[in-house]
Coordinates of C-alpha atoms and ligand atoms in Angstrom, one line a residue:
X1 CA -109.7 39.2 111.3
X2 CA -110.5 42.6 113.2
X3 CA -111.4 45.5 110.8
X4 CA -109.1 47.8 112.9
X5 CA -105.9 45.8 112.3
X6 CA -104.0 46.8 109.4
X7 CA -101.0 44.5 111.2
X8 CA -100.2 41.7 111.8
X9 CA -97.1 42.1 113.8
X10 CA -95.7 45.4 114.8
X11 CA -91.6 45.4 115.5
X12 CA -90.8 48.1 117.2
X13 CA -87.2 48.9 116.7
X14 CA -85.2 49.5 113.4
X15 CA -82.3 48.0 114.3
X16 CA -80.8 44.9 112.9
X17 CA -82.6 42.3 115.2
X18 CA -86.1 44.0 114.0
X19 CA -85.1 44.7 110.3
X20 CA -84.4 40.6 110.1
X21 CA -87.5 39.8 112.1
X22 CA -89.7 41.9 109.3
X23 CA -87.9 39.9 106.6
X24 CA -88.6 36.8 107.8
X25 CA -91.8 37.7 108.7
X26 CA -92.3 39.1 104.4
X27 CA -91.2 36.1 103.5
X28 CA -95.0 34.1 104.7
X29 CA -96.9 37.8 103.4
X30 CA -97.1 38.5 107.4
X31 CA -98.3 42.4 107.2
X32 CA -95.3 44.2 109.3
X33 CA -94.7 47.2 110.3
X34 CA -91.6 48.5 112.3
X35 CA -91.8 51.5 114.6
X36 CA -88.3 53.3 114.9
X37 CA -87.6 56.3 117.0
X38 CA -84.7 57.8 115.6
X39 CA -85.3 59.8 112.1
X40 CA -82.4 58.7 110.8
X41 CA -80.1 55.7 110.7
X42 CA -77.4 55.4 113.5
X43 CA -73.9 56.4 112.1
X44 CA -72.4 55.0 115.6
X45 CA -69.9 51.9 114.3
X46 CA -70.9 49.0 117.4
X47 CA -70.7 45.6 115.7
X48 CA -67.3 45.2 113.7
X49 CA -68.8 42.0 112.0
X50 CA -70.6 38.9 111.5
X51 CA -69.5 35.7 112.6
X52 CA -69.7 32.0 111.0
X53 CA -73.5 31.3 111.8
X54 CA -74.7 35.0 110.8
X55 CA -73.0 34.5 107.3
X56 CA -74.6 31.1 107.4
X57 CA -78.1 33.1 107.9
X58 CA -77.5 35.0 105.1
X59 CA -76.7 32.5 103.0
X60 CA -79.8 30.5 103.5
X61 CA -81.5 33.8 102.9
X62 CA -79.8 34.6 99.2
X63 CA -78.2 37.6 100.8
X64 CA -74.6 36.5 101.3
X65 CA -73.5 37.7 97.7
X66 CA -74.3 41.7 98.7
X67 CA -73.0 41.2 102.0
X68 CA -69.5 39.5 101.3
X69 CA -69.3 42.2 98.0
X70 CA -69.3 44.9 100.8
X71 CA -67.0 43.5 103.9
X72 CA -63.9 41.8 104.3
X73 CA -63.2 38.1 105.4
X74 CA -60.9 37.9 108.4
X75 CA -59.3 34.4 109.6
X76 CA -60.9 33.1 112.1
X77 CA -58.0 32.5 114.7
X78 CA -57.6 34.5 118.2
X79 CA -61.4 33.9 118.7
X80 CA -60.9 33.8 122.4
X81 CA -60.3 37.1 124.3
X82 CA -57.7 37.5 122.2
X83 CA -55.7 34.4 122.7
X84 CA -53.8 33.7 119.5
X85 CA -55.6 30.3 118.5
X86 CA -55.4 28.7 114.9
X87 CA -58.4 27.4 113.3
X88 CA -59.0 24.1 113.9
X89 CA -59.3 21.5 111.2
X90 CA -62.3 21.0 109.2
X91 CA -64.3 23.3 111.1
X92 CA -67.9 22.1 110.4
X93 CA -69.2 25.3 108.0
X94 CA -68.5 26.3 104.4
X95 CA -68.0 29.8 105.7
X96 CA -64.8 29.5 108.1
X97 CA -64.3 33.3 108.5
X98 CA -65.3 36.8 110.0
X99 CA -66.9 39.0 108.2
X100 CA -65.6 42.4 108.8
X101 CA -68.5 45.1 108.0
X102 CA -69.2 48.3 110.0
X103 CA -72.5 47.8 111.7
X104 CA -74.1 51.1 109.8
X105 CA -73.8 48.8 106.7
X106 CA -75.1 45.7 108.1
X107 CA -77.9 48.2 109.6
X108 CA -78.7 49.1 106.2
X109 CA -78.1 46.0 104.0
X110 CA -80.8 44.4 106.9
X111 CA -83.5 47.4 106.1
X112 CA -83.1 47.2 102.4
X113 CA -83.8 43.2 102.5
X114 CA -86.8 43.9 104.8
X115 CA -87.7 46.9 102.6
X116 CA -87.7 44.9 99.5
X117 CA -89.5 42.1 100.7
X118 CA -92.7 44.7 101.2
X119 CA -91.8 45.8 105.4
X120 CA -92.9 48.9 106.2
X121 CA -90.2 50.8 108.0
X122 CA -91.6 54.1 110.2
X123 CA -89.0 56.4 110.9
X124 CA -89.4 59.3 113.7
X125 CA -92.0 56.6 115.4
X126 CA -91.1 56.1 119.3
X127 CA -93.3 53.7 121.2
X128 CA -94.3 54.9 124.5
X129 CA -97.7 52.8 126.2
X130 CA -98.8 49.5 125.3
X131 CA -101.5 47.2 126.3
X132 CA -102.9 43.6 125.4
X133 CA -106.2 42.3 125.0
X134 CA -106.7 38.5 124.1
X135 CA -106.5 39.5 120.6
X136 CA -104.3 41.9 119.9
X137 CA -101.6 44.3 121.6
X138 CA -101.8 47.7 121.2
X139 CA -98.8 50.2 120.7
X140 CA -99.2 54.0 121.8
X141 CA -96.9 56.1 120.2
X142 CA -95.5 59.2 121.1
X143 CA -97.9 61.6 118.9
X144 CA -100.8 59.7 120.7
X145 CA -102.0 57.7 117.9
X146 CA -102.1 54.2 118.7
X147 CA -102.1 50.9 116.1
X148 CA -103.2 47.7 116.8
X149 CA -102.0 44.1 115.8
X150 CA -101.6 40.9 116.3
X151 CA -98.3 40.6 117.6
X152 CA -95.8 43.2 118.9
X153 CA -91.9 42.2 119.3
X154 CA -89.8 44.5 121.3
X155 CA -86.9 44.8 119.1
X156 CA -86.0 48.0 120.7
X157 CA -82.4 47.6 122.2
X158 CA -80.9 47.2 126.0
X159 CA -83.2 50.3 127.6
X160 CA -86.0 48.6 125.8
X161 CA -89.1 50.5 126.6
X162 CA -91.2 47.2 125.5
X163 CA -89.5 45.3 128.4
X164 CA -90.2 47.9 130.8
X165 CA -93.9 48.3 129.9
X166 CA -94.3 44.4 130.6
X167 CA -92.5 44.7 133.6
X168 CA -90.5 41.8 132.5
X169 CA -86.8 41.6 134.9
X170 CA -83.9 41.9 133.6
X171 CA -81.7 40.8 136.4
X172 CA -77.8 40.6 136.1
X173 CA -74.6 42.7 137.0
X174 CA -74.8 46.5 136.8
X175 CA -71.7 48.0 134.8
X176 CA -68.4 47.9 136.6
X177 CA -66.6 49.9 133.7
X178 CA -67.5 51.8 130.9
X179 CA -65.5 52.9 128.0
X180 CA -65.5 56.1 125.8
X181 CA -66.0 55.4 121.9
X182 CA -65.5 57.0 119.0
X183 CA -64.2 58.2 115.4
X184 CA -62.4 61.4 114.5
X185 CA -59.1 62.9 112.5
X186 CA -56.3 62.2 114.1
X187 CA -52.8 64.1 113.1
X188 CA -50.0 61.8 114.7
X189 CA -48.4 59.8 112.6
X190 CA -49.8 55.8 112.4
X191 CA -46.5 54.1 113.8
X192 CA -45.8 56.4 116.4
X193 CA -49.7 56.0 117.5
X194 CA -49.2 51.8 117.5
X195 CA -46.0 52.4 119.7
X196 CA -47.6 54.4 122.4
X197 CA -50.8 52.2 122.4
X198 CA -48.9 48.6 122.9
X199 CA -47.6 50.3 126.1
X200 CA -50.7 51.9 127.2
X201 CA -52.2 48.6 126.6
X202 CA -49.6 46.5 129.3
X203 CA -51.6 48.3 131.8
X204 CA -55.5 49.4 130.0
X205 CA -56.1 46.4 127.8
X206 CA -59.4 48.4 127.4
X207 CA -57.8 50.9 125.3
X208 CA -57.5 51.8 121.5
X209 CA -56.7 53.9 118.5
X210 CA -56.3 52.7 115.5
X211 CA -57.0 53.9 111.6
X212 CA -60.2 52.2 110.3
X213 CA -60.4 53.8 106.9
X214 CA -61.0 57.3 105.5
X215 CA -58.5 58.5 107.6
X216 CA -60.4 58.0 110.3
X217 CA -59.3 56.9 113.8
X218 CA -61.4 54.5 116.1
X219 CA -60.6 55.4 119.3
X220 CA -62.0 53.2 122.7
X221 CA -60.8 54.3 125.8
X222 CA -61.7 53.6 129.8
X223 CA -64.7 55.8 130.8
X224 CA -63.3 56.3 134.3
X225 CA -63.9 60.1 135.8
X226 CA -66.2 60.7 133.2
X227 CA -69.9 62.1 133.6
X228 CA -71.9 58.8 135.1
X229 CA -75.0 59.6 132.6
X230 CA -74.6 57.1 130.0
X231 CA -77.1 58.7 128.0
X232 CA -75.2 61.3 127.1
X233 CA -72.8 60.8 124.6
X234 CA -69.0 62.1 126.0
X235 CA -67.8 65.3 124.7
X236 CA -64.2 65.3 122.4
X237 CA -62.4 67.3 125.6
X238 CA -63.3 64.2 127.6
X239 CA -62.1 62.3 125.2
X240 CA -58.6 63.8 124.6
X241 CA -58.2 64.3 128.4
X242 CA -58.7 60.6 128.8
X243 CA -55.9 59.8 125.9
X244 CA -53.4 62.0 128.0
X245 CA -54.4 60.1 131.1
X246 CA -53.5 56.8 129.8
X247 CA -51.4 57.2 126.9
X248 CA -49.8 60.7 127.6
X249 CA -50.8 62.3 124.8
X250 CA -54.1 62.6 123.1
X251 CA -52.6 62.0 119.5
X252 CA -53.8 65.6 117.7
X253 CA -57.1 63.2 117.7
X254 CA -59.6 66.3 116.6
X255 CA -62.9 66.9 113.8
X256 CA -65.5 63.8 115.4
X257 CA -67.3 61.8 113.5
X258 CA -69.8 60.6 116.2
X259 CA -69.1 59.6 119.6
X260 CA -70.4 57.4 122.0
X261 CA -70.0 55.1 125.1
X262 CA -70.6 51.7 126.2
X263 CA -70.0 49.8 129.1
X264 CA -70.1 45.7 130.5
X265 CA -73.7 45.0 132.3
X266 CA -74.4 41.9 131.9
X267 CA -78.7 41.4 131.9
X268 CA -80.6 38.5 131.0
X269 CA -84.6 38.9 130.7
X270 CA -86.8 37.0 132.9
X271 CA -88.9 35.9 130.0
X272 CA -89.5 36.3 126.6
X273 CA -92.9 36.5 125.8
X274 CA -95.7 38.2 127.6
X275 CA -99.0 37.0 125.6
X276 CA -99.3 38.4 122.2
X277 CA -95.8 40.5 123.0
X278 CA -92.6 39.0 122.6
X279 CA -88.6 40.5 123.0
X280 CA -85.6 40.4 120.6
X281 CA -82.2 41.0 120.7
X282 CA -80.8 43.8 122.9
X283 CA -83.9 44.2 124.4
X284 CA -83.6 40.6 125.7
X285 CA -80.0 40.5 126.5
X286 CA -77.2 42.4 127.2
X287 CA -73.4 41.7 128.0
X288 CA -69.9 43.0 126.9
X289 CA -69.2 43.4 123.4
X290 CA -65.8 41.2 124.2
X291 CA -66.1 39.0 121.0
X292 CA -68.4 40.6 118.9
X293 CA -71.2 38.6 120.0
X294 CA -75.0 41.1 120.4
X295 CA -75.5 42.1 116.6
X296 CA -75.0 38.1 115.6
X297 CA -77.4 37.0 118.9
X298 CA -80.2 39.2 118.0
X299 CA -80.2 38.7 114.3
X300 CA -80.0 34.6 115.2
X301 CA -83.1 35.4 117.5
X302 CA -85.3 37.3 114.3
X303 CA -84.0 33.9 112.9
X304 CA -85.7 31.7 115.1
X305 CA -88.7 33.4 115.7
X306 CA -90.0 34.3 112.7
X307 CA -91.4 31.4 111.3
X308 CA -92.7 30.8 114.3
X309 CA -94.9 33.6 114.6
X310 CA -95.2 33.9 111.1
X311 CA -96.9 30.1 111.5
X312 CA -99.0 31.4 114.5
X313 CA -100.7 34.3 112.4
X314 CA -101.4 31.6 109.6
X315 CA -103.4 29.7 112.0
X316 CA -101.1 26.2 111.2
X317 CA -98.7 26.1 114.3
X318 CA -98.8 23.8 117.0
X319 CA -99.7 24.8 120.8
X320 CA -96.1 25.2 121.9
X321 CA -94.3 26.6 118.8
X322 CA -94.0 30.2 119.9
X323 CA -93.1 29.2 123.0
X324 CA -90.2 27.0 121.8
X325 CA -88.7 30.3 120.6
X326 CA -87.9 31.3 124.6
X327 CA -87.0 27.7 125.2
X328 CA -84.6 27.4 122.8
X329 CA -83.0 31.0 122.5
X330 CA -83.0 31.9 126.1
X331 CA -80.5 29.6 127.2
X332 CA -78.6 30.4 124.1
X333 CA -78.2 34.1 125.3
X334 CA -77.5 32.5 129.0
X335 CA -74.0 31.2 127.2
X336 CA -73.5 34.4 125.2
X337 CA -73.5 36.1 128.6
X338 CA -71.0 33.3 130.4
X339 CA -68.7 33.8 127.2
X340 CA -68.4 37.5 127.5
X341 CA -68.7 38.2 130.8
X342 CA -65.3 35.3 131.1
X343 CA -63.5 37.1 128.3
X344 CA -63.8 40.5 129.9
X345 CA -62.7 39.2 133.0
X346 CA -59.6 37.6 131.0
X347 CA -58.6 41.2 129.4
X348 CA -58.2 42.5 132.8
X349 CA -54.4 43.1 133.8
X350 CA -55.1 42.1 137.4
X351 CA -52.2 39.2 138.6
X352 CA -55.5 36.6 139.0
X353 CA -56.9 37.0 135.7
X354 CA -53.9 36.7 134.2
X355 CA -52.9 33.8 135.4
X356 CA -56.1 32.1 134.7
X357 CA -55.4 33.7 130.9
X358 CA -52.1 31.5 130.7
X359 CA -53.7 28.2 132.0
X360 CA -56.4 28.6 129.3
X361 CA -53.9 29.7 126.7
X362 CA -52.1 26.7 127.4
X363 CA -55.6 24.5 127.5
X364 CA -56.7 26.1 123.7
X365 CA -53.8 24.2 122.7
X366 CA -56.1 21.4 122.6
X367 CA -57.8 20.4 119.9
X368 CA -61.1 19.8 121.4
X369 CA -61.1 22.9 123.7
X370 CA -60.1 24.8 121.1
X371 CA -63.8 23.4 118.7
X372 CA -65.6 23.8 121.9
X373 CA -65.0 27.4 122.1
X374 CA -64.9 28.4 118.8
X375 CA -68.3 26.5 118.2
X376 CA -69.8 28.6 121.2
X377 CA -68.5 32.2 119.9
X378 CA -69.5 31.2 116.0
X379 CA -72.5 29.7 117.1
X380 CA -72.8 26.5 115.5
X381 CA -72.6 24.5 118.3
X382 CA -75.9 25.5 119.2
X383 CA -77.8 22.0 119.7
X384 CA -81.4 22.7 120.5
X385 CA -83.4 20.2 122.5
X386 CA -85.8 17.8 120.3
X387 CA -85.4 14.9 122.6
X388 CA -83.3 12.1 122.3
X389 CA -81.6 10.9 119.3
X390 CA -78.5 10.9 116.9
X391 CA -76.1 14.3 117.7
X392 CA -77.4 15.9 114.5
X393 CA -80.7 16.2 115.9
X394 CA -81.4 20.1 117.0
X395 CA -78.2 21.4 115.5
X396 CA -78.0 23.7 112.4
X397 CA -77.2 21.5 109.5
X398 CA -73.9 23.0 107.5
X399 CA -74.1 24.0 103.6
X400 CA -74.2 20.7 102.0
X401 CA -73.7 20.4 97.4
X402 CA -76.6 18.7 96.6
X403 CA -77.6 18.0 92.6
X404 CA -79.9 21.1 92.6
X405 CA -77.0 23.6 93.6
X406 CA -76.1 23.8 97.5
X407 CA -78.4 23.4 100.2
X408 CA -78.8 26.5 101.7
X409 CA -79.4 27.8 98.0
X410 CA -83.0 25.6 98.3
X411 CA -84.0 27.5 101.9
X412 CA -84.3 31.1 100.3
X413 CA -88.2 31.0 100.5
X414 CA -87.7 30.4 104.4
X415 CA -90.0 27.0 104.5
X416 CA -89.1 23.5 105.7
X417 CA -87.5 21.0 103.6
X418 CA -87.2 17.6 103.8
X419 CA -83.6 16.2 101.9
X420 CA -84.6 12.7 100.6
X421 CA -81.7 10.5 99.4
X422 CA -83.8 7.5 99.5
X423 CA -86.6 8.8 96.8
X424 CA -88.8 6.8 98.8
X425 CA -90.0 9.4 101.8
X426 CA -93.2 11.7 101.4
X427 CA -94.4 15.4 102.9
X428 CA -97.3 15.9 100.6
X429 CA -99.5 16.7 103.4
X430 CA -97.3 19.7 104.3
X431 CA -96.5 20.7 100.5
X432 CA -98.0 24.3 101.5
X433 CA -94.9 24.7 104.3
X434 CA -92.1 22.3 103.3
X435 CA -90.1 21.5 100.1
X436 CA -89.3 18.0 98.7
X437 CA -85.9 17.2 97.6
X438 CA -84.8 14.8 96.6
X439 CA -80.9 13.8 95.8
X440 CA -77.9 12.0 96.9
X441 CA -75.3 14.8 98.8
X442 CA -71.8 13.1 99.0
X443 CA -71.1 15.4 102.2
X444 CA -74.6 14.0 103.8
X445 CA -73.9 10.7 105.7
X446 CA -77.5 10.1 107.0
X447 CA -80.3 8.7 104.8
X448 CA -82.8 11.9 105.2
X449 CA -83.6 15.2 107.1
X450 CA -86.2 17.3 107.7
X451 CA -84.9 21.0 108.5
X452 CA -87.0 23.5 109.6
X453 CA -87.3 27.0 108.5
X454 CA -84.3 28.4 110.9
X455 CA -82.2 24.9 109.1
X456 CA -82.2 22.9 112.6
X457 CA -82.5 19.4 111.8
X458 CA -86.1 18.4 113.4
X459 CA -85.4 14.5 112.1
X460 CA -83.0 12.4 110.3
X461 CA -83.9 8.5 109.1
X462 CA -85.5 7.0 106.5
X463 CA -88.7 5.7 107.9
X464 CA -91.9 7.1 106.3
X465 CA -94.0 6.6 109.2
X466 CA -91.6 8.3 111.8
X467 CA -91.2 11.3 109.3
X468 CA -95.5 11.7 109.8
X469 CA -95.2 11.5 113.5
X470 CA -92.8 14.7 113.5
X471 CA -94.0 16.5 110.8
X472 CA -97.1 17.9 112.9
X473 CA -94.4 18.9 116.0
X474 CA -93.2 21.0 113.8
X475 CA -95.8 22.0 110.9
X476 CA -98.8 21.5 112.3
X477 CA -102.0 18.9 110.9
X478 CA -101.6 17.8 107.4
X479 CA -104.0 19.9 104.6
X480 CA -106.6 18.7 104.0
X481 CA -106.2 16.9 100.5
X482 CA -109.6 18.3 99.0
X483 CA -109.0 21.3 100.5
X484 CA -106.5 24.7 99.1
X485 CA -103.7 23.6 100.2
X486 CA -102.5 20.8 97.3
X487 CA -99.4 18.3 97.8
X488 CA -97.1 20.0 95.3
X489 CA -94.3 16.9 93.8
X490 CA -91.0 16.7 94.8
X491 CA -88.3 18.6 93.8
X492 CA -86.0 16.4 91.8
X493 CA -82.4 16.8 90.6
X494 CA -81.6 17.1 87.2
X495 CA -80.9 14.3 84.8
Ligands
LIG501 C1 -68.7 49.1 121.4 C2 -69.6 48.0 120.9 C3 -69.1 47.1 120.0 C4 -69.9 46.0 119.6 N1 -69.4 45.1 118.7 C5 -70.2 44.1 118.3 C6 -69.6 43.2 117.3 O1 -68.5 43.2 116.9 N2 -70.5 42.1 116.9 C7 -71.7 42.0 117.4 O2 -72.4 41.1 117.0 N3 -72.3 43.0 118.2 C8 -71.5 44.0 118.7 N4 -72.0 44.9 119.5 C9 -73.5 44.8 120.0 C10 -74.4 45.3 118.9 O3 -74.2 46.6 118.6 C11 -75.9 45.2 119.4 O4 -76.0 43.9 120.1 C12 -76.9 45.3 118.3 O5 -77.0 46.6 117.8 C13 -78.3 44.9 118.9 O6 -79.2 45.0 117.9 P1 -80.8 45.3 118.2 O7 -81.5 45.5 116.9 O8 -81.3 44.2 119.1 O9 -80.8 46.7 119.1 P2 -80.3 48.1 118.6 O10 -79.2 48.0 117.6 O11 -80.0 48.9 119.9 O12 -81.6 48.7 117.9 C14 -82.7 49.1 118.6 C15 -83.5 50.1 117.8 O13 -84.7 50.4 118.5 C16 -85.0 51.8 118.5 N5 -85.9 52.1 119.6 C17 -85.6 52.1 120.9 N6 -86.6 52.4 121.7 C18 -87.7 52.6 120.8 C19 -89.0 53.0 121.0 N7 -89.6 53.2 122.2 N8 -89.8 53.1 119.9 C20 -89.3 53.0 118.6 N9 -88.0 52.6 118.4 C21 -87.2 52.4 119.5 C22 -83.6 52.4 118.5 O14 -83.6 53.8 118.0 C23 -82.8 51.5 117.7 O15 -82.7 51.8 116.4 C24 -71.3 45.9 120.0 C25 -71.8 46.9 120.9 C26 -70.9 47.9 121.3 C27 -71.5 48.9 122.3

C-alpha cells in the first residue's frame, strides 16, 4: 500500500448514487471518502420516490424499517405514462408498492447509513483536475490540495465534471423542452386550483400545481420563453408569468421555497470506466424524469458496483469483475432511456402521439404487456447475462421466508450466500465472502442458489462440483485452508 493514500476509493459526489456507493463500500472496511461541492444538503424535491427494486435494496441492506417509517406506500397501478393500469397478479416481489419520499429525505436517510457505517462525507469539497497513474487516481480539488487513492467514482450528477475530465462521450438528444419547478405558498383555494389545472392540462400535459404538504404548492410548468441558461435557477416573476400563460392566472402562488428547472436530454455515456476511475448514476446517464426512474438507476448502480470494487481493493476478485459492472449496468440505463424517452413522447398532446397512447392503452390491457412493462419501470425484470441456463439465472432473486427469518434479512452484511435446501452442498473455501444457509423455503422451487452480494442469482442446482466451478467467477480462488481466511460452518436453521 502507498504511504500517501489515506483512500481507498474517493466518491466524488454526495448525492444519493455516492452516499449508497460509500455504504456498500463500509460494509468490506473499504476506507472512503466522498467529496461534495455544495456546503449544504440540496432542499430541491427531484425524486418523488422509490420504486419496487430500490425498496428491495433497502431491504437487503436492513434499512427498509427507517425508510417505510418515513414515506408513504402508493399502489402501484398507472405505472405507464400515466395510463391507468392495475397491478397485475402475483407480481414477483414482497414489496408491490411506491414508496412516496421527497428526495431531501432519501438524500439524507442515504448519508446517515453511509455515515454510520464509518464514510467520510466532505462538504464544501468541489473536484476540479484529476489524473491516473497505474496505481492510483488523483483528485485536485478546488483549494488546490489534491488526495490520492485507489479508486475514484464520479458520482457527481448529469454535468459531471469527472466525465468531462476523462473525456468520456456522452452522446444522445439535446433538450427539446424544459420545464420550470418549484415550491411556494399559494392563496387560491385547492378545488378551484385542480379545476383550472385539468383544463390547462388538455393542452400542456407538462403542467402542475398541486399541494404537497405544509401548505406548500408544487408547481411544474413548460420552460418555454424563459432564459435558455439552465444553470440558473428561474426567478418567481417567471414563474407566475408562465402560470398566466397557460392557466390564466398564476394562483396568488407567492413566498418560494426553492426553485429550479429541468428539462428531457436524453445522454448515455460512452463508457464507464476509465482505469482506476469509474462513473455512477447521473453522471452516467441522463433522460426525462417521466416515471421516476434516475434516483432508483443510480442507487441500483452503487448496488452493483460496490462489491465489486470493494473485491478489487481486497485483492480476491477475478480479471473481469469490475468490468462486469459496465457490462451489466450499461445496457440497463440503455432501457431506462428507451422507457422515458417513449413515455415523454406519449404525454405530448400532438394527434400522433396520442393515438399511439390509445393503441398501447388498449395493448396494457394484456396481461403479459402489462408484467413486461411494469417489470422494466420497477426493475426487477432486470436479467443479467451469466450464460445460458434456467430463467432465474442473472435475475434478482425475490424475498423468500426461510427458517432463519426472510432472505433478504441474511444479506445485511453485503456478502454472497449460498441457500442450501439439500444440506449436502459446501462453500468453505469462500467462508471469508459468502454465507452458508442452509434450509428448506416453501416459496423456493429450485434445489439451491448462490446469490451474489447485489442478490443476482450466479447459480442454481444441487451439484457440488458445478457450485466449485462458479464460485471462483464470481469470488475469486478458494483461501487457502492453512492460511487466515478459515471455512466458517454453515448457517443452520433452528430446531
Ligand atoms: C423534476 C425531477 C423529478 C425527478 N423525479 C424522480 C423520481 O421520482 N424518481 C427518481 O428515481 N428520480 C427522479 N429524478 C432524478 C433524480 O433526481 C436523479 O436521477 C438523482 O438525483 C441522481 O442522483 P446522483 O447521486 O447520481 O446525482 P445528483 O443527485 O445530481 O448528485 C450529484 C452530487 O454531486 C455533487 N457534485 C457535482 N459536481 C461536483 C464536483 N466537481 N465536486 C464535488 N461534488 C460535486 C453535487 O453537488 C451533487 O450533490 C427526478 C429529476 C428531476 C429533475
Amino acid at each position: 500500500m502507498n504511504g500517501d493514500m489515506v483512500y481507498d476509493v474517493i466518491v466524488v459526489g454526495g448525492g444519493p448514487t455516492g452516499m449508497m456507493l460509500a455504504a456498500e463500500l463500509r460494509l468490506h472496511d473499504v476506507r472512503v471518502l466522498v467529496l461534495e461541492k455544495d456546503l449544504e444538503p440540496a432542499a430541491i424535491v427531484r425524486s418523488l420516490g422509490l420504486h419496487v427494486r430500490s425498496i428491495e435494496v433497502l431491504d437487503q441492506r436492513g434499512l427498509l424499517e427507517r425508510f417505510l417509517a418515513r414515506g408513504k406506500q402508493y399502489e402501484l397501478g398507472g405505472h405507464f405514462a400515466g395510463i391507468d393500469t392495475p397491478l397485475p397478479d402475483g407480481l414477483d416481489t414482497a414489496h408491490p408498492y411506491i414508496l412516496g419520499l421527497p428526495q431531501p429525505v432519501t438524500d439524507r436517510l442515504l448519508a446517515e447509513h453511509a455515515v454510520e457505517l464509518g464514510a467520510e462525507l466532505r462538504r464544501g469539497c468541489e473536484l476540479v483536475g484529476l489524473s491516473q497513474d497505474p496505481d492510483a487516481a488523483t483528485a485536485e480539488l478546488a483549494d488546490g490540495s489534491r488526495l490520492r487513492s485507489r479508486y475514484l467514482v464520479g458520482c457527481d450528477g448529469g454535468r459531471s465534471t469527472v466525465r468531462k475530465l476523462l473525456g468520456i462521450g456522452f452522446p444522445g438528444e439535446p433538450a427539446s423542452n424544459g420545464w420550470l419547478l418549484g415550491e411556494m405558498q399559494m392563496t387560491a383555494p385547492l378545488d378551484e386550483v385542480a379545476a383550472v389545472v385539468a383544463e390547462a392540462r388538455r393542452t400542456h400535459r407538462g403542467f402542475g400545481v398541486g399541494p404537497v404538504g405544509d401548505g406548500r404548492a408544487r408547481v411544474v410548468v413548460p420552460a418555454v420563453g424563459v432564459a435558455e441558461d439552465r444553470t440558473v435557477p428561474p426567478t418567481l416573476d417567471e414563474i407566475k408569468d408562465r402560470l398566466r400563460t397557460f392557466a390564466g392566472t398564476d394562483f396568488g402562488v407567492h413566498s418560494p421555497y426553492w426553485l429550479s428547472r429541468f428539462d428531457d436530454a436524453t445522454r448515455l455515456a460512452d463508457r464507464y470506466r476509465v482505469g482506476r476511475v469509474l462513473l455512477a448514476g447521473d453522471a452516467a446517464h441522463v433522460h426525462p424524469p417521466l416515471g421516476g426512474q434516475g434516483l432508483n438507476l443510480g442507487v441500483q448502480d452503487a448496488f452493483n458496483l460496490g462489491w465489486k470494487l470493494a473485491a478489487a481493493i481486497d485483492g480476491w476478485a477475478p480479471d473481469d469483475l469490475l468490468d462486469s459492472y459496465q457490462s451489466e449496468r450499461r445496457p440497463v440505463a440503455a432501457d431506462i432511456l428507451t422507457i422515458t424517452r417513449a413515455q415523454s413522447e406519449l404525454m405530448s398532446v400532438e394527434p400522433g402521439p396520442q393515438a399511439v397512447r390509445r393503441l398501447l392503452g388498449d395493448l396494457i390491457a394484456f396481461d403479459n404487456v402489462n408484467r413486461y412493462l411494469i417489470e422494466k419501470t420497477t426493475s426487477i425484470g432486470i436479467r443479467y447475462d451469466f450464460g445460458e441456463g434456467p430463467p432465474l439465472l442473472g435475475r434478482r432473486l425475490r424475498d423468500v421466508s426461510v427458517p432463519q427469518g426472510h432472505l433478504y434479512g441474511l444479506m445485511h452484511a453485503g456478502r454472497g450466500l449460498l441457500l442450501d435446501q439439500t444440506g449436502r452442498l459446501s462453500a468453505a473455501g469462500w467462508a471469508d465472502r459468502v454465507d452458508h444457509v442452509v434450509g428448506v423455503s416453501e416459496e423456493l422451487e429450485v434445489p439451491a442458489v448462490l446469490l451474489r452480494p447485489d442478490g443476482h442469482v450466479a447459480w442454481i442446482g444441487d451439484d457440488q462440483r458445478e457450485l466449485l466451478t462458479v464460485l471462483p467467477r464470481w469470488f475469486g480462488p478458494a483461501a487457502d485452508p492453512g492460511g487466515p481466511h478459515q471455512p466458517a460452518p454453515a448457517a443452520q436453521p433452528p430446531t
